[in-house]
mmCIF file of C-alpha atoms in Angstrom:
data_model
loop_
_atom_site.group_PDB
_atom_site.id
_atom_site.type_symbol
_atom_site.label_atom_id
_atom_site.label_comp_id
_atom_site.label_asym_id
_atom_site.label_seq_id
_atom_site.Cartn_x
_atom_site.Cartn_y
_atom_site.Cartn_z
ATOM 1 C CA PRO O 1 -54.179 52.457 166.325
ATOM 2 C CA LEU O 2 -53.331 52.574 162.513
ATOM 3 C CA PRO O 3 -56.875 53.317 161.319
ATOM 4 C CA TYR O 4 -57.080 56.282 163.743
ATOM 5 C CA VAL O 5 -53.568 57.583 162.803
ATOM 6 C CA GLU O 6 -54.466 57.410 158.988
ATOM 7 C CA LYS O 7 -57.790 59.167 159.625
ATOM 8 C CA ALA O 8 -55.910 61.992 161.397
ATOM 9 C CA LEU O 9 -53.414 62.187 158.461
ATOM 10 C CA VAL O 10 -56.287 62.501 155.912
ATOM 11 C CA ARG O 11 -58.351 64.926 157.843
ATOM 12 C CA LEU O 12 -55.605 67.089 159.113
ATOM 13 C CA PRO O 13 -53.141 67.360 156.095
ATOM 14 C CA GLY O 14 -51.338 70.226 157.892
ATOM 15 C CA ILE O 15 -49.730 67.657 160.224
ATOM 16 C CA MET O 16 -45.936 67.916 159.818
ATOM 17 C CA ASN O 17 -44.580 65.133 161.882
ATOM 18 C CA VAL O 18 -45.824 61.929 163.824
ATOM 19 C CA GLN O 19 -44.120 60.973 167.025
ATOM 20 C CA VAL O 20 -44.585 57.464 168.091
ATOM 21 C CA ALA O 21 -44.121 57.282 171.901
ATOM 22 C CA GLY O 22 -46.287 57.314 174.976
ATOM 23 C CA ILE O 23 -46.832 55.496 178.238
ATOM 24 C CA GLY O 24 -45.318 52.012 177.370
ATOM 25 C CA GLU O 25 -42.951 50.691 174.807
ATOM 26 C CA PRO O 26 -44.247 51.341 171.057
ATOM 27 C CA PHE O 27 -42.395 48.324 169.911
ATOM 28 C CA LEU O 28 -44.772 46.141 172.041
ATOM 29 C CA HIS O 29 -47.548 46.919 169.389
ATOM 30 C CA PRO O 30 -47.792 44.181 166.871
ATOM 31 C CA GLY O 31 -48.545 46.573 164.015
ATOM 32 C CA ILE O 32 -45.911 49.200 164.682
ATOM 33 C CA PHE O 33 -44.215 48.794 161.434
ATOM 34 C CA ASP O 34 -47.459 48.875 159.547
ATOM 35 C CA LEU O 35 -48.208 52.141 161.282
ATOM 36 C CA LEU O 36 -44.623 53.623 160.532
ATOM 37 C CA GLU O 37 -44.768 52.615 156.952
ATOM 38 C CA THR O 38 -48.197 54.016 156.460
ATOM 39 C CA VAL O 39 -47.046 57.312 157.966
ATOM 40 C CA ASP O 40 -43.930 57.178 155.710
ATOM 41 C CA GLY O 41 -46.273 56.851 152.707
ATOM 42 C CA TYR O 42 -47.885 60.167 153.695
ATOM 43 C CA LYS O 43 -44.501 61.840 153.551
ATOM 44 C CA LYS O 44 -44.623 62.924 157.405
ATOM 45 C CA MET O 45 -41.535 63.083 159.361
ATOM 46 C CA ILE O 46 -41.281 60.297 161.909
ATOM 47 C CA ASN O 47 -39.941 60.390 165.397
ATOM 48 C CA ILE O 48 -39.631 57.482 167.561
ATOM 49 C CA ILE O 49 -38.996 57.303 171.512
ATOM 50 C CA THR O 50 -38.179 53.793 172.591
ATOM 51 C CA ASN O 51 -36.434 51.889 175.457
ATOM 52 C CA GLY O 52 -34.720 49.969 172.802
ATOM 53 C CA THR O 53 -35.167 46.591 174.314
ATOM 54 C CA LEU O 54 -37.315 45.062 171.772
ATOM 55 C CA LEU O 55 -35.197 46.178 168.902
ATOM 56 C CA ASN O 56 -32.923 43.848 166.843
ATOM 57 C CA ARG O 57 -31.072 44.113 163.657
ATOM 58 C CA GLU O 58 -33.861 43.155 161.392
ATOM 59 C CA LYS O 59 -36.095 45.764 162.995
ATOM 60 C CA ILE O 60 -33.413 48.409 162.734
ATOM 61 C CA ASP O 61 -32.830 47.659 159.071
ATOM 62 C CA ARG O 62 -36.585 48.206 158.452
ATOM 63 C CA LEU O 63 -36.291 51.569 160.376
ATOM 64 C CA VAL O 64 -33.661 53.054 158.423
ATOM 65 C CA ASN O 65 -35.476 52.164 155.184
ATOM 66 C CA LEU O 66 -38.317 54.644 156.174
ATOM 67 C CA LYS O 67 -37.658 57.622 153.996
ATOM 68 C CA HIS O 68 -39.015 60.185 156.368
ATOM 69 C CA LEU O 69 -37.328 58.785 159.646
ATOM 70 C CA ASP O 70 -36.386 61.930 161.484
ATOM 71 C CA PHE O 71 -34.807 60.468 164.682
ATOM 72 C CA VAL O 72 -34.896 57.447 167.014
ATOM 73 C CA GLN O 73 -34.626 58.446 170.635
ATOM 74 C CA PHE O 74 -33.436 55.830 173.170
ATOM 75 C CA SER O 75 -34.641 56.333 176.799
ATOM 76 C CA LEU O 76 -31.484 54.726 178.111
ATOM 77 C CA ASN O 77 -31.378 56.877 181.544
ATOM 78 C CA ALA O 78 -28.235 55.312 182.797
ATOM 79 C CA PRO O 79 -24.492 55.201 181.986
ATOM 80 C CA ASN O 80 -23.705 51.520 182.835
ATOM 81 C CA PRO O 81 -25.328 48.092 183.643
ATOM 82 C CA LYS O 82 -25.434 48.661 187.310
ATOM 83 C CA SER O 83 -27.195 51.850 187.335
ATOM 84 C CA TYR O 84 -29.531 50.584 184.642
ATOM 85 C CA ARG O 85 -30.588 47.783 186.845
ATOM 86 C CA GLU O 86 -31.159 50.105 189.958
ATOM 87 C CA LEU O 87 -33.273 52.465 187.929
ATOM 88 C CA THR O 88 -35.274 50.112 185.741
ATOM 89 C CA GLY O 89 -35.284 46.834 187.526
ATOM 90 C CA ALA O 90 -34.167 45.063 184.382
ATOM 91 C CA LYS O 91 -31.302 42.735 184.242
ATOM 92 C CA GLU O 92 -27.856 44.273 183.710
ATOM 93 C CA ALA O 93 -27.454 42.183 180.407
ATOM 94 C CA MET O 94 -30.322 44.197 178.999
ATOM 95 C CA PHE O 95 -28.237 47.364 179.225
ATOM 96 C CA ASP O 96 -25.721 45.770 176.876
ATOM 97 C CA GLU O 97 -28.337 44.605 174.489
ATOM 98 C CA VAL O 98 -29.625 48.042 174.205
ATOM 99 C CA VAL O 99 -26.252 49.584 173.806
ATOM 100 C CA SER O 100 -25.673 47.005 171.009
ATOM 101 C CA ASN O 101 -28.881 48.204 169.291
ATOM 102 C CA ILE O 102 -27.793 51.776 169.499
ATOM 103 C CA GLU O 103 -24.380 50.882 168.007
ATOM 104 C CA TYR O 104 -25.949 49.051 165.138
ATOM 105 C CA LEU O 105 -28.409 51.842 164.354
ATOM 106 C CA VAL O 106 -25.595 54.434 164.458
ATOM 107 C CA LYS O 107 -23.855 52.289 161.807
ATOM 108 C CA ARG O 108 -26.736 51.644 159.552
ATOM 109 C CA ARG O 109 -28.449 55.115 159.711
ATOM 110 C CA LYS O 110 -28.815 56.960 156.522
ATOM 111 C CA ARG O 111 -28.145 60.611 155.897
ATOM 112 C CA GLY O 112 -30.666 62.983 157.961
ATOM 113 C CA GLN O 113 -31.576 60.151 160.379
ATOM 114 C CA GLU O 114 -30.448 61.064 163.995
ATOM 115 C CA VAL O 115 -29.825 58.752 166.926
ATOM 116 C CA VAL O 116 -30.559 60.416 170.286
ATOM 117 C CA LEU O 117 -30.047 59.353 173.920
ATOM 118 C CA SER O 118 -32.163 60.722 176.615
ATOM 119 C CA ASN O 119 -31.710 60.698 180.411
ATOM 120 C CA VAL O 120 -34.466 61.627 182.978
ATOM 121 C CA MET O 121 -32.889 64.168 185.237
ATOM 122 C CA ALA O 122 -34.078 63.025 188.538
ATOM 123 C CA ARG O 123 -32.106 64.018 191.662
ATOM 124 C CA GLU O 124 -31.041 60.355 192.078
ATOM 125 C CA VAL O 125 -29.277 60.222 188.666
ATOM 126 C CA LEU O 126 -27.506 63.492 188.685
ATOM 127 C CA SER O 127 -24.209 62.113 189.674
ATOM 128 C CA GLY O 128 -24.075 59.816 186.637
ATOM 129 C CA VAL O 129 -24.948 62.493 183.931
ATOM 130 C CA HIS O 130 -21.301 63.047 183.097
ATOM 131 C CA SER O 131 -20.689 59.249 182.525
ATOM 132 C CA PHE O 132 -23.945 59.216 180.576
ATOM 133 C CA ILE O 133 -22.664 61.958 178.163
ATOM 134 C CA ASP O 134 -19.300 60.167 177.918
ATOM 135 C CA LEU O 135 -21.084 57.048 176.808
ATOM 136 C CA ALA O 136 -23.037 59.156 174.241
ATOM 137 C CA LEU O 137 -19.675 60.327 172.805
ATOM 138 C CA GLU O 138 -18.342 56.791 172.709
ATOM 139 C CA LEU O 139 -21.339 55.599 170.917
ATOM 140 C CA LYS O 140 -21.170 58.511 168.460
ATOM 141 C CA VAL O 141 -24.877 59.475 168.762
ATOM 142 C CA ASP O 142 -26.095 62.750 167.280
ATOM 143 C CA ARG O 143 -27.655 64.352 170.495
ATOM 144 C CA VAL O 144 -28.358 63.805 174.134
ATOM 145 C CA ILE O 145 -31.561 64.992 175.882
ATOM 146 C CA LEU O 146 -31.364 65.625 179.508
ATOM 147 C CA GLN O 147 -35.128 65.370 180.276
ATOM 148 C CA ASP O 148 -37.048 67.254 182.808
ATOM 149 C CA PHE O 149 -38.346 65.180 185.761
ATOM 150 C CA ILE O 150 -41.303 66.159 187.883
ATOM 151 C CA ALA O 151 -42.000 63.740 190.657
ATOM 152 C CA ASP O 152 -45.648 64.666 191.032
ATOM 153 C CA HIS O 153 -46.306 64.328 187.413
ATOM 154 C CA ASN O 154 -49.916 63.110 186.768
ATOM 155 C CA LEU O 155 -48.700 60.390 184.662
ATOM 156 C CA ILE O 156 -47.979 58.604 187.952
ATOM 157 C CA GLY O 157 -51.693 58.164 188.257
ATOM 158 C CA VAL O 158 -51.870 55.770 185.183
ATOM 159 C CA TYR O 159 -50.094 53.254 187.332
ATOM 160 C CA GLY O 160 -52.689 53.182 189.988
ATOM 161 C CA GLN O 161 -51.030 53.236 193.371
ATOM 162 C CA TYR O 162 -47.458 53.278 192.042
ATOM 163 C CA LYS O 163 -45.385 55.771 193.805
ATOM 164 C CA CYS O 164 -42.363 57.138 192.067
ATOM 165 C CA PRO O 165 -39.260 56.451 194.026
ATOM 166 C CA LEU O 166 -37.426 59.363 192.258
ATOM 167 C CA THR O 167 -37.302 63.004 193.325
ATOM 168 C CA THR O 168 -37.317 66.302 191.425
ATOM 169 C CA PRO O 169 -34.150 68.266 191.732
ATOM 170 C CA THR O 170 -34.066 71.900 192.691
ATOM 171 C CA ASN O 171 -33.353 74.669 190.266
ATOM 172 C CA ASP O 172 -29.989 75.287 191.945
ATOM 173 C CA GLU O 173 -29.200 71.555 191.459
ATOM 174 C CA ILE O 174 -30.006 71.732 187.809
ATOM 175 C CA GLU O 175 -28.160 74.953 187.262
ATOM 176 C CA ILE O 176 -25.055 73.396 188.797
ATOM 177 C CA ILE O 177 -25.025 70.393 186.531
ATOM 178 C CA ILE O 178 -25.842 72.384 183.446
ATOM 179 C CA ARG O 179 -22.851 74.660 184.174
ATOM 180 C CA GLU O 180 -20.577 71.723 184.641
ATOM 181 C CA ILE O 181 -21.799 70.020 181.431
ATOM 182 C CA ARG O 182 -21.388 73.224 179.258
ATOM 183 C CA GLU O 183 -17.813 73.663 180.669
ATOM 184 C CA LYS O 184 -16.746 70.107 179.887
ATOM 185 C CA TYR O 185 -18.734 69.161 176.748
ATOM 186 C CA GLU O 186 -19.432 72.467 174.820
ATOM 187 C CA GLY O 187 -18.784 71.894 171.063
ATOM 188 C CA LYS O 188 -18.380 68.105 171.552
ATOM 189 C CA LEU O 189 -22.040 67.114 171.237
ATOM 190 C CA LYS O 190 -25.518 68.594 170.896
ATOM 191 C CA ILE O 191 -27.078 68.572 174.225
ATOM 192 C CA GLY O 192 -30.749 69.458 175.187
ATOM 193 C CA TYR O 193 -30.848 70.789 178.820
ATOM 194 C CA PRO O 194 -33.818 70.488 181.309
ATOM 195 C CA LYS O 195 -35.662 73.635 181.896
ATOM 196 C CA ILE O 196 -35.125 75.741 185.171
ATOM 197 C CA ARG O 197 -38.641 76.063 186.612
ATOM 198 C CA PHE O 198 -39.880 79.436 187.863
ATOM 199 C CA LYS O 199 -43.155 80.284 189.438
ATOM 200 C CA GLU O 200 -44.005 82.670 186.720
ATOM 201 C CA MET O 201 -44.059 79.806 184.084
ATOM 202 C CA PHE O 202 -47.116 78.315 185.755
ATOM 203 C CA GLY O 203 -49.258 81.501 185.109
ATOM 204 C CA LYS O 204 -48.558 81.247 181.331
ATOM 205 C CA LYS O 205 -50.735 79.641 178.761
ATOM 206 C CA CYS O 206 -49.650 76.374 177.369
ATOM 207 C CA THR O 207 -49.425 76.475 173.525
ATOM 208 C CA SER O 208 -49.087 72.750 173.187
ATOM 209 C CA PHE O 209 -52.863 72.526 172.875
ATOM 210 C CA PHE O 210 -52.674 74.285 169.605
ATOM 211 C CA LYS O 211 -49.774 72.315 168.310
ATOM 212 C CA VAL O 212 -49.981 68.709 169.612
ATOM 213 C CA LEU O 213 -52.595 66.002 168.993
ATOM 214 C CA GLN O 214 -52.192 62.888 170.909
ATOM 215 C CA ILE O 215 -54.139 59.720 169.852
ATOM 216 C CA ASN O 216 -54.176 56.636 172.035
ATOM 217 C CA ALA O 217 -54.897 52.992 170.980
ATOM 218 C CA ASP O 218 -58.538 53.523 171.428
ATOM 219 C CA GLY O 219 -58.715 56.700 169.389
ATOM 220 C CA TYR O 220 -59.282 59.150 172.047
ATOM 221 C CA ILE O 221 -57.372 62.398 171.733
ATOM 222 C CA GLY O 222 -55.536 64.652 173.957
ATOM 223 C CA SER O 223 -52.751 67.247 173.792
ATOM 224 C CA CYS O 224 -49.927 68.020 176.153
ATOM 225 C CA GLY O 225 -48.489 64.798 177.480
ATOM 226 C CA ARG O 226 -48.222 66.170 181.004
ATOM 227 C CA ASP O 227 -51.579 67.709 181.599
ATOM 228 C CA MET O 228 -53.942 66.438 178.914
ATOM 229 C CA LEU O 229 -53.526 62.862 178.121
ATOM 230 C CA PRO O 230 -56.094 61.305 175.712
ATOM 231 C CA GLU O 231 -59.319 60.774 177.451
ATOM 232 C CA LYS O 232 -62.906 60.135 176.416
ATOM 233 C CA GLU O 233 -63.975 63.615 177.790
ATOM 234 C CA PHE O 234 -61.695 65.322 175.227
ATOM 235 C CA GLY O 235 -63.161 63.674 172.308
ATOM 236 C CA HIS O 236 -62.390 60.911 169.605
ATOM 237 C CA ILE O 237 -60.618 60.998 166.318
ATOM 238 C CA ASP O 238 -63.804 60.145 164.644
ATOM 239 C CA ASP O 239 -65.238 63.507 165.901
ATOM 240 C CA ILE O 240 -62.670 65.553 163.922
#
């Protein structure tokens, strides 16, 4: 998608940062570093969300040489190899490889570059959240993001008949875990908490439409990652 991203950067000079993420792993793309280095050349802040499985020391060295790299967020979602296998279906050894990549990036990062771990807060993983944060402290990352999880999220449709095996916790369950974490980890690590969802939230207008532009590999555009994924009906980057 490099030509599309570059076209957006030229036609929309007010863009402040570019986030490389989405459905799928960004480092699967053979031109990922061409894209990142092009964005870097436009002096835009770069955010990357990855599962970390395709990184290695050579790639990490290239990442930290990006002058405008803001953060790399690892969607780890588990505190140990067993939980990782149960949640992702990957081999337990893969967890150790990802942790090794995190350790190397923490060691090699330059001033101003953050390493972030994220954990999707489905009901089935709540019991392991304390261990996840302990791991983050051990790895000396900069932040932890406890990600909202909505089981009936429309992204599921992208996978056809796939039915997500995880379930959404209640507000009460989220409140309990937030209270526990604040009592135990306050001042030890920056933590982004999941949102408590209220009915009133769903009557409010979403401002993401005016702040976020998504571009997929075919150049189609969208906005909010939850409700307005890039589709032909929303237009093409060439239309801007």
